[in-house]
Tab-separated table of C-alpha atoms and ligand atoms in Angstrom:
chain	number	residue	atom	x	y	z
E	1	MET	CA	16.220	16.390	-34.392
E	2	SER	CA	17.933	14.300	-31.764
E	3	PRO	CA	15.900	13.869	-28.567
E	4	GLU	CA	19.069	14.500	-26.482
E	5	ARG	CA	19.167	18.011	-27.932
E	6	VAL	CA	15.845	19.009	-26.363
E	7	ILE	CA	14.426	16.475	-23.896
E	8	ARG	CA	15.200	16.794	-20.165
E	9	ARG	CA	17.775	14.102	-19.417
E	10	HIS	CA	15.930	12.313	-16.636
E	11	ILE	CA	12.690	11.794	-18.602
E	12	GLU	CA	12.280	8.194	-19.720
E	13	PRO	CA	10.492	7.782	-23.062
E	14	SER	CA	7.103	6.134	-22.897
E	15	ASP	CA	5.240	4.062	-25.460
E	16	ALA	CA	1.845	5.149	-26.710
E	17	TYR	CA	-0.788	5.515	-23.992
E	18	GLU	CA	-1.794	2.076	-22.875
E	19	ARG	CA	-5.526	1.736	-23.166
E	20	TYR	CA	-6.983	-0.645	-20.662
E	21	GLU	CA	-9.683	-2.376	-22.636
E	22	PRO	CA	-10.218	-5.806	-21.145
E	23	ASP	CA	-12.395	-8.399	-22.797
E	24	THR	CA	-15.750	-7.946	-21.061
E	25	GLY	CA	-17.388	-10.777	-22.978
E	26	GLY	CA	-19.907	-8.381	-24.493
E	27	HIS	CA	-21.105	-7.239	-21.028
E	28	GLU	CA	-21.565	-3.557	-20.236
E	29	PRO	CA	-18.535	-2.891	-17.980
E	30	VAL	CA	-19.144	-2.256	-14.281
E	31	ARG	CA	-16.248	-0.022	-13.219
E	32	LEU	CA	-15.091	-1.136	-9.797
E	33	ASP	CA	-11.456	-0.425	-10.642
E	34	TRP	CA	-10.837	3.344	-10.329
E	35	ASN	CA	-12.280	4.223	-6.917
E	36	GLU	CA	-14.907	6.446	-8.486
E	37	SER	CA	-18.230	7.300	-6.884
E	38	PRO	CA	-21.165	5.274	-8.208
E	39	PHE	CA	-23.431	8.300	-7.686
E	40	GLY	CA	-24.142	11.159	-10.075
E	41	LEU	CA	-23.939	14.885	-9.360
E	42	SER	CA	-25.755	16.328	-6.353
E	43	PRO	CA	-29.003	18.197	-7.164
E	44	ARG	CA	-27.423	21.668	-6.904
E	45	ALA	CA	-24.431	20.583	-8.987
E	46	GLN	CA	-26.771	19.150	-11.657
E	47	ALA	CA	-28.730	22.398	-11.810
E	48	THR	CA	-25.535	24.477	-11.986
E	49	LEU	CA	-24.134	22.403	-14.810
E	50	ARG	CA	-27.376	22.610	-16.791
E	51	ALA	CA	-27.476	26.395	-16.361
E	52	PHE	CA	-23.814	26.980	-17.288
E	53	GLU	CA	-23.684	29.264	-20.313
E	54	THR	CA	-20.493	31.311	-20.096
E	55	GLY	CA	-17.905	29.004	-21.594
E	56	ASN	CA	-16.635	31.935	-23.653
E	57	ARG	CA	-15.340	33.574	-20.439
E	58	TYR	CA	-12.209	32.678	-18.484
E	59	PRO	CA	-12.676	31.396	-14.946
E	60	SER	CA	-11.944	33.630	-11.954
E	61	ILE	CA	-8.201	34.355	-12.225
E	62	ASP	CA	-7.414	33.370	-8.628
E	63	GLN	CA	-10.359	30.965	-8.249
E	64	ALA	CA	-11.333	32.935	-5.141
E	65	PRO	CA	-14.949	31.655	-5.064
E	66	LEU	CA	-13.790	28.035	-5.342
E	67	ARG	CA	-11.000	28.437	-2.780
E	68	THR	CA	-13.418	30.195	-0.416
E	69	ALA	CA	-15.900	27.309	-0.698
E	70	LEU	CA	-13.106	24.770	-0.124
E	71	GLY	CA	-11.667	26.804	2.759
E	72	ASP	CA	-15.120	27.039	4.379
E	73	TYR	CA	-15.594	23.303	3.957
E	74	LEU	CA	-12.362	22.550	5.830
E	75	GLY	CA	-12.510	25.537	8.173
E	76	VAL	CA	-9.279	27.084	6.856
E	77	ASP	CA	-8.260	30.434	5.417
E	78	PRO	CA	-8.871	30.289	1.617
E	79	ASP	CA	-5.476	31.943	1.146
E	80	ARG	CA	-3.915	28.684	2.352
E	81	VAL	CA	-5.739	26.651	-0.329
E	82	ILE	CA	-4.046	25.619	-3.580
E	83	ALA	CA	-6.454	24.111	-6.115
E	84	GLY	CA	-5.776	22.092	-9.243
E	85	ALA	CA	-7.258	19.997	-12.033
E	86	GLY	CA	-7.576	17.028	-9.721
E	87	LEU	CA	-5.311	16.235	-6.805
E	88	ASP	CA	-2.661	14.908	-9.197
E	89	ASP	CA	-2.341	18.456	-10.506
E	90	VAL	CA	-1.981	19.901	-7.003
E	91	ILE	CA	0.807	17.392	-6.321
E	92	ASN	CA	2.370	18.558	-9.579
E	93	THR	CA	2.340	22.153	-8.307
E	94	LEU	CA	3.947	20.921	-5.092
E	95	ALA	CA	6.692	19.173	-7.082
E	96	THR	CA	7.231	22.176	-9.374
E	97	THR	CA	7.725	24.391	-6.337
E	98	ILE	CA	10.117	22.260	-4.289
E	99	ILE	CA	11.988	19.713	-6.434
E	100	GLU	CA	15.432	20.283	-7.860
E	101	GLN	CA	17.250	17.516	-9.723
E	102	GLY	CA	18.425	14.877	-7.239
E	103	ASP	CA	16.232	15.970	-4.340
E	104	GLU	CA	14.689	13.088	-2.458
E	105	VAL	CA	11.049	12.312	-1.762
E	106	ILE	CA	10.127	9.548	0.673
E	107	ILE	CA	7.081	7.394	0.010
E	108	HIS	CA	5.832	4.102	1.461
E	109	GLU	CA	4.962	1.473	-1.134
E	110	PRO	CA	2.557	-0.062	-1.862
E	111	THR	CA	0.875	3.290	-2.309
E	112	PHE	CA	-0.675	5.513	-4.964
E	113	GLY	CA	1.391	4.905	-8.122
E	114	VAL	CA	1.267	8.500	-9.349
E	115	TYR	CA	3.700	9.647	-6.622
E	116	ARG	CA	6.684	7.736	-7.987
E	117	SER	CA	6.014	8.586	-11.599
E	118	LEU	CA	5.273	12.281	-11.008
E	119	PHE	CA	8.247	13.012	-8.747
E	120	ASN	CA	10.574	11.070	-11.062
E	121	LEU	CA	9.379	13.271	-13.893
E	122	HIS	CA	10.423	16.305	-11.871
E	123	GLY	CA	13.922	14.839	-11.406
E	124	ALA	CA	13.494	13.699	-7.807
E	125	THR	CA	14.925	10.491	-6.423
E	126	VAL	CA	12.007	8.617	-4.927
E	127	VAL	CA	12.999	6.697	-1.795
E	128	ASN	CA	10.695	3.896	-0.760
E	129	VAL	CA	10.330	2.903	2.885
E	130	PRO	CA	8.048	-0.115	2.423
E	131	LEU	CA	4.957	-0.686	4.505
E	132	GLY	CA	4.922	-3.756	6.714
E	133	PRO	CA	3.371	-6.938	5.298
E	134	THR	CA	-0.269	-8.021	5.364
E	135	PRO	CA	-2.526	-7.776	7.241
E	136	ASP	CA	-1.363	-4.561	8.971
E	137	PHE	CA	0.509	-2.692	6.219
E	138	SER	CA	2.007	-0.590	8.997
E	139	LEU	CA	4.063	2.536	8.492
E	140	SER	CA	7.731	2.265	9.465
E	141	VAL	CA	8.185	5.488	11.408
E	142	ASP	CA	11.791	4.639	12.299
E	143	GLY	CA	12.471	3.622	8.699
E	144	ILE	CA	11.143	6.940	7.411
E	145	LEU	CA	13.034	8.998	9.979
E	146	GLY	CA	16.199	7.023	9.192
E	147	ALA	CA	15.794	7.688	5.452
E	148	ILE	CA	15.593	11.471	5.833
E	149	ASN	CA	18.791	13.306	4.901
E	150	GLU	CA	19.763	16.794	3.764
E	151	ARG	CA	18.471	16.079	0.218
E	152	THR	CA	15.020	15.065	1.479
E	153	LYS	CA	12.443	17.675	0.556
E	154	LEU	CA	9.260	15.778	1.247
E	155	VAL	CA	7.764	12.822	3.080
E	156	LEU	CA	4.552	11.901	1.281
E	157	LEU	CA	2.093	9.851	3.316
E	158	CYS	CA	-1.107	8.467	1.835
E	159	ASN	CA	-3.599	8.257	4.672
E	160	PRO	CA	-5.852	6.313	4.351
E	161	ASN	CA	-3.558	4.489	1.985
E	162	ASN	CA	-4.422	3.479	-1.558
E	163	PRO	CA	-4.448	0.538	-2.365
E	164	THR	CA	-4.265	-1.075	1.088
E	165	GLY	CA	-7.182	0.937	2.540
E	166	ASN	CA	-5.743	1.269	6.050
E	167	LEU	CA	-5.428	4.369	8.181
E	168	PHE	CA	-2.094	4.956	9.919
E	169	PRO	CA	-2.169	5.925	13.597
E	170	ARG	CA	-2.205	9.680	14.058
E	171	ASP	CA	0.655	9.407	16.552
E	172	ASP	CA	2.869	7.914	13.825
E	173	LEU	CA	2.255	10.957	11.636
E	174	ILE	CA	2.950	13.352	14.482
E	175	LYS	CA	6.219	11.570	15.324
E	176	ILE	CA	7.386	12.038	11.733
E	177	ILE	CA	6.182	15.649	11.519
E	178	GLU	CA	7.840	16.668	14.781
E	179	ALA	CA	11.142	14.921	14.054
E	180	THR	CA	11.834	16.550	10.693
E	181	SER	CA	12.218	19.990	9.200
E	182	CYS	CA	11.303	18.825	5.684
E	183	LEU	CA	7.752	18.973	4.361
E	184	VAL	CA	5.305	16.230	5.283
E	185	ALA	CA	2.335	15.933	2.924
E	186	ILE	CA	-0.664	13.847	3.953
E	187	ASP	CA	-2.774	12.750	1.001
E	188	GLU	CA	-6.242	12.281	2.412
E	189	ALA	CA	-8.090	11.753	-0.865
E	190	TYR	CA	-10.355	9.300	0.992
E	191	ALA	CA	-10.795	11.312	4.213
E	192	GLU	CA	-14.579	11.482	3.931
E	193	PHE	CA	-14.836	7.677	4.155
E	194	SER	CA	-12.420	7.408	7.068
E	195	GLY	CA	-14.085	9.352	9.864
E	196	THR	CA	-10.895	11.388	10.280
E	197	SER	CA	-9.302	14.561	9.012
E	198	HIS	CA	-5.745	15.825	9.312
E	199	THR	CA	-6.492	19.458	8.497
E	200	ASP	CA	-5.694	20.383	12.098
E	201	LEU	CA	-2.123	19.144	11.565
E	202	ALA	CA	-1.714	21.534	8.617
E	203	LEU	CA	-2.862	24.336	10.919
E	204	ALA	CA	-0.709	23.290	13.870
E	205	TYR	CA	2.624	22.565	12.129
E	206	ASP	CA	4.419	24.795	9.636
E	207	ASN	CA	5.828	21.827	7.659
E	208	VAL	CA	2.541	20.002	6.979
E	209	ILE	CA	0.469	19.931	3.794
E	210	THR	CA	-2.869	18.138	3.573
E	211	LEU	CA	-4.163	17.080	0.171
E	212	ARG	CA	-7.787	16.485	-0.798
E	213	THR	CA	-9.953	15.858	-3.830
E	214	MET	CA	-13.532	16.315	-4.993
E	215	SER	CA	-13.165	13.158	-7.124
E	216	LYS	CA	-14.123	10.611	-4.495
E	217	PHE	CA	-16.725	11.649	-1.926
E	218	ALA	CA	-18.174	14.419	-4.115
E	219	GLY	CA	-18.252	12.234	-7.239
E	220	LEU	CA	-16.511	14.810	-9.448
E	221	ALA	CA	-13.724	12.613	-10.865
E	222	GLY	CA	-14.582	13.664	-14.406
E	223	PHE	CA	-14.501	17.372	-13.549
E	224	ARG	CA	-10.985	17.255	-12.063
E	225	VAL	CA	-10.986	19.363	-8.905
E	226	GLY	CA	-8.381	18.760	-6.207
E	227	TYR	CA	-6.942	20.993	-3.520
E	228	GLY	CA	-4.643	21.172	-0.559
E	229	VAL	CA	-3.912	23.196	2.556
E	230	PHE	CA	-0.356	24.531	2.332
E	231	PRO	CA	1.972	26.159	4.907
E	232	GLU	CA	1.227	29.845	5.354
E	233	ALA	CA	4.859	30.950	5.219
E	234	LEU	CA	5.405	29.193	1.872
E	235	MET	CA	2.245	30.425	0.119
E	236	PRO	CA	3.995	33.100	-2.000
E	237	TRP	CA	6.091	30.385	-3.664
E	238	PHE	CA	3.293	27.862	-4.113
E	239	ARG	CA	1.058	30.580	-5.562
E	240	ARG	CA	3.868	31.570	-7.931
E	241	ALA	CA	4.286	27.990	-9.173
E	242	ALA	CA	0.564	27.214	-9.451
E	243	PRO	CA	-0.764	27.397	-13.012
E	244	ALA	CA	-3.058	30.205	-14.185
E	245	PHE	CA	-6.622	29.667	-12.941
E	246	PHE	CA	-5.154	26.763	-10.924
E	247	ASN	CA	-5.967	24.720	-14.066
E	248	VAL	CA	-9.620	24.484	-12.965
E	249	SER	CA	-12.142	25.169	-15.732
E	250	ALA	CA	-15.082	27.504	-15.076
E	251	PRO	CA	-17.761	24.762	-15.201
E	252	ALA	CA	-15.668	22.494	-12.961
E	253	ALA	CA	-15.250	25.299	-10.408
E	254	GLU	CA	-18.969	26.109	-10.462
E	255	VAL	CA	-19.983	22.461	-10.131
E	256	ALA	CA	-17.551	22.013	-7.217
E	257	ILE	CA	-18.924	25.091	-5.425
E	258	ALA	CA	-22.506	23.889	-5.966
E	259	SER	CA	-21.575	20.422	-4.668
E	260	LEU	CA	-20.156	21.954	-1.496
E	261	ALA	CA	-23.519	23.657	-0.994
E	262	ASP	CA	-25.071	20.157	-1.015
E	263	LEU	CA	-23.010	18.676	1.796
E	264	ASP	CA	-25.911	16.808	3.419
E	265	HIS	CA	-26.439	14.988	0.141
E	266	LEU	CA	-22.723	14.207	-0.247
E	267	HIS	CA	-22.344	13.009	3.331
E	268	ALA	CA	-25.389	10.750	2.905
E	269	ASN	CA	-23.773	9.268	-0.225
E	270	ALA	CA	-20.501	8.723	1.653
E	271	GLU	CA	-22.443	6.982	4.417
E	272	ARG	CA	-24.138	4.694	1.869
E	273	ILE	CA	-20.699	3.778	0.519
E	274	ILE	CA	-19.386	3.029	4.009
E	275	VAL	CA	-22.397	0.819	4.805
E	276	GLU	CA	-22.000	-1.000	1.491
E	277	ARG	CA	-18.234	-1.371	2.033
E	278	GLU	CA	-18.871	-3.128	5.337
E	279	ARG	CA	-21.605	-5.348	3.848
E	280	LEU	CA	-19.377	-6.354	0.918
E	281	SER	CA	-16.397	-7.012	3.205
E	282	ALA	CA	-18.469	-9.246	5.495
E	283	LEU	CA	-19.796	-11.269	2.549
E	284	LEU	CA	-16.324	-11.588	1.018
E	285	ASN	CA	-14.986	-12.858	4.337
E	286	GLU	CA	-17.582	-15.660	4.265
E	287	ILE	CA	-15.968	-17.126	1.125
E	288	PRO	CA	-13.392	-19.763	2.141
E	289	GLY	CA	-9.825	-18.463	1.892
E	290	VAL	CA	-10.905	-14.884	1.102
E	291	LEU	CA	-9.851	-12.004	3.350
E	292	ALA	CA	-11.112	-8.431	2.944
E	293	PHE	CA	-8.697	-6.107	4.747
E	294	PRO	CA	-10.293	-3.402	6.910
E	295	SER	CA	-10.792	-0.242	4.870
E	296	ALA	CA	-11.201	3.443	5.691
E	297	THR	CA	-11.863	4.309	2.034
E	298	ASN	CA	-14.305	3.729	-0.839
E	299	PHE	CA	-12.579	0.485	-1.843
E	300	VAL	CA	-11.509	-2.798	-0.276
E	301	LEU	CA	-8.327	-4.740	-0.816
E	302	VAL	CA	-9.082	-8.442	-0.852
E	303	SER	CA	-6.706	-11.380	-0.581
E	304	LEU	CA	-7.767	-14.441	-2.595
E	305	PRO	CA	-6.789	-18.104	-2.215
E	306	VAL	CA	-4.901	-18.129	-5.526
E	307	GLU	CA	-1.256	-17.851	-6.478
E	308	ASP	CA	-1.775	-14.842	-8.738
E	309	ALA	CA	-5.032	-12.882	-8.594
E	310	LEU	CA	-4.508	-11.504	-12.103
E	311	THR	CA	-6.219	-14.621	-13.466
E	312	VAL	CA	-9.275	-13.832	-11.323
E	313	VAL	CA	-9.250	-10.197	-12.501
E	314	THR	CA	-9.333	-11.422	-16.098
E	315	SER	CA	-12.172	-13.858	-15.358
E	316	LEU	CA	-14.208	-11.169	-13.587
E	317	ALA	CA	-13.619	-8.800	-16.515
E	318	ARG	CA	-15.099	-11.387	-18.879
E	319	HIS	CA	-18.310	-10.968	-16.882
E	320	GLY	CA	-18.049	-7.181	-17.227
E	321	LEU	CA	-16.771	-6.718	-13.647
E	322	LEU	CA	-13.644	-4.554	-13.620
E	323	VAL	CA	-11.415	-4.620	-10.523
E	324	ARG	CA	-7.707	-3.841	-10.036
E	325	HIS	CA	-4.644	-5.995	-9.579
E	326	PHE	CA	-1.261	-4.607	-8.481
E	327	ASN	CA	2.213	-5.509	-9.498
E	328	HIS	CA	3.631	-5.492	-5.977
E	329	PRO	CA	5.112	-8.522	-4.179
E	330	HIS	CA	2.766	-8.181	-1.174
E	331	LEU	CA	-0.290	-7.835	-3.386
E	332	VAL	CA	0.043	-10.593	-5.989
E	333	GLN	CA	-2.832	-12.521	-4.418
E	334	CYS	CA	-4.992	-9.421	-3.977
E	335	ILE	CA	-7.621	-7.520	-5.902
E	336	ARG	CA	-8.904	-4.037	-5.118
E	337	ILE	CA	-12.641	-3.530	-5.442
E	338	SER	CA	-14.043	0.009	-5.573
E	339	ILE	CA	-17.338	0.356	-3.749
E	340	GLY	CA	-20.188	0.572	-6.235
E	341	LEU	CA	-23.869	-0.201	-5.916
E	342	PRO	CA	-25.188	-3.201	-3.937
E	343	GLU	CA	-26.439	-4.909	-7.101
E	344	HIS	CA	-22.949	-4.687	-8.633
E	345	HIS	CA	-21.460	-6.339	-5.575
E	346	ASP	CA	-24.067	-9.090	-5.524
E	347	ARG	CA	-23.108	-9.931	-9.098
E	348	LEU	CA	-19.424	-9.721	-8.239
E	349	LEU	CA	-19.801	-12.037	-5.243
E	350	ASP	CA	-21.716	-14.537	-7.324
E	351	VAL	CA	-19.134	-14.585	-10.142
E	352	LEU	CA	-16.181	-14.538	-7.721
E	353	ARG	CA	-17.503	-17.595	-5.845
E	354	ARG	CA	-17.871	-19.470	-9.130
E	355	VAL	CA	-14.447	-18.379	-10.426
E	356	LEU	CA	-12.731	-19.464	-7.200
E	357	GLU	CA	-14.553	-22.808	-7.199
E	358	SER	CA	-13.385	-23.475	-10.745
E	359	THR	CA	-9.797	-22.335	-10.141
E	360	PRO	CA	-7.603	-25.406	-10.658
E	361	GLU	CA	-6.027	-26.822	-7.504
E	362	ASP	CA	-2.511	-26.105	-8.738
E	363	GLN	CA	-3.411	-22.398	-8.866
E	364	THR	CA	-4.208	-22.266	-5.160
S	401	PLP	C1	-4.439	8.569	-2.861
S	401	PLP	C2	-4.863	9.328	-4.063
S	401	PLP	N1	-4.419	10.577	-4.228
S	401	PLP	C3	-4.772	11.296	-5.296
S	401	PLP	C4	-5.609	10.779	-6.263
S	401	PLP	C5	-5.921	11.615	-7.463
S	401	PLP	O1	-7.179	12.162	-7.360
S	401	PLP	P1	-7.712	13.190	-8.437
S	401	PLP	O2	-8.806	12.489	-9.169
S	401	PLP	O3	-8.210	14.345	-7.645
S	401	PLP	O4	-6.566	13.568	-9.331
S	401	PLP	C6	-6.100	9.478	-6.132
S	401	PLP	C7	-6.964	8.903	-7.166
S	401	PLP	O5	-7.317	7.760	-7.182
S	401	PLP	C8	-5.705	8.731	-5.007
S	401	PLP	O6	-6.104	7.470	-4.827
């Protein structure tokens, strides 16, 4: 059968899944590359998972208990909450509901890579209004407003931004929201590490969506639970496009609900991550030529005194220390380190110092 006969025209073929299996030199890998939580499940979530016995039954059809727990957590009506198998899945529901071939979505790169790939898959034209250069990575409000046209369906802002870690000024967001009639989605996957929330904007403006996840602060990345607060007037359409059971499995929903009943525990974990983020950043900044950019997340972006930080990423991996490098012109010299445990960072700092000392002069 010819692919043209059946495949949607705008879908680019992809090779087999690329498995990222760096040479860790026989070391047990320390994953500081995916912005996961280093902590296990909260006590109530552990107990719930151990007691789960009804895998033969479907989850709640409308996930009302989960959406109620999420709504209570944010202080919003559960009927405004769309859930999904991770935040990526919620963004997929958003795209399914609003994108027609050729519609435009505005993003600000460097940002979370899934946006471009996911909206392209839905047939959207992704328009990039780049962030300003280091060290501020500022949002171009005028650039975004100038890029909006009648085909623009969505402005997607990642705040705090991954991978730069910075938080955009609230006034910038409000300027964009108030100047446009298209949707403005604020991805606040890292809100719990930032000391801010934009839920109030979703309640105050009828064109605002806020997006959240249980993957980061609640440490449920493997369970896949994301959610968002959507505009009241559009709920019938978003509900129609959302998959059955919102794609959330019964154990994942139960573990998420139990986690939200353990908020003191989760907030204490988030606080430990923030304290460790600041300690790591200060120690990184003591290394000559190294600059850790301020972060409002559970990771830090770090500029290194090398021409291309990919070589450092490979060297760190050989010691079992996995961090991320990005293929973006502003970030060639940077690595992104997810906040793990203090002992992981002490090892990382030690190896990084040695790697930088041994980096040949012509690399710097
Ligand atoms: C900004 C941002 N949004 C969304 C996600 C996806 O989160 P989830 O694990 O809930 O799919 C991530 C994951 O790293 C992220 O960094």
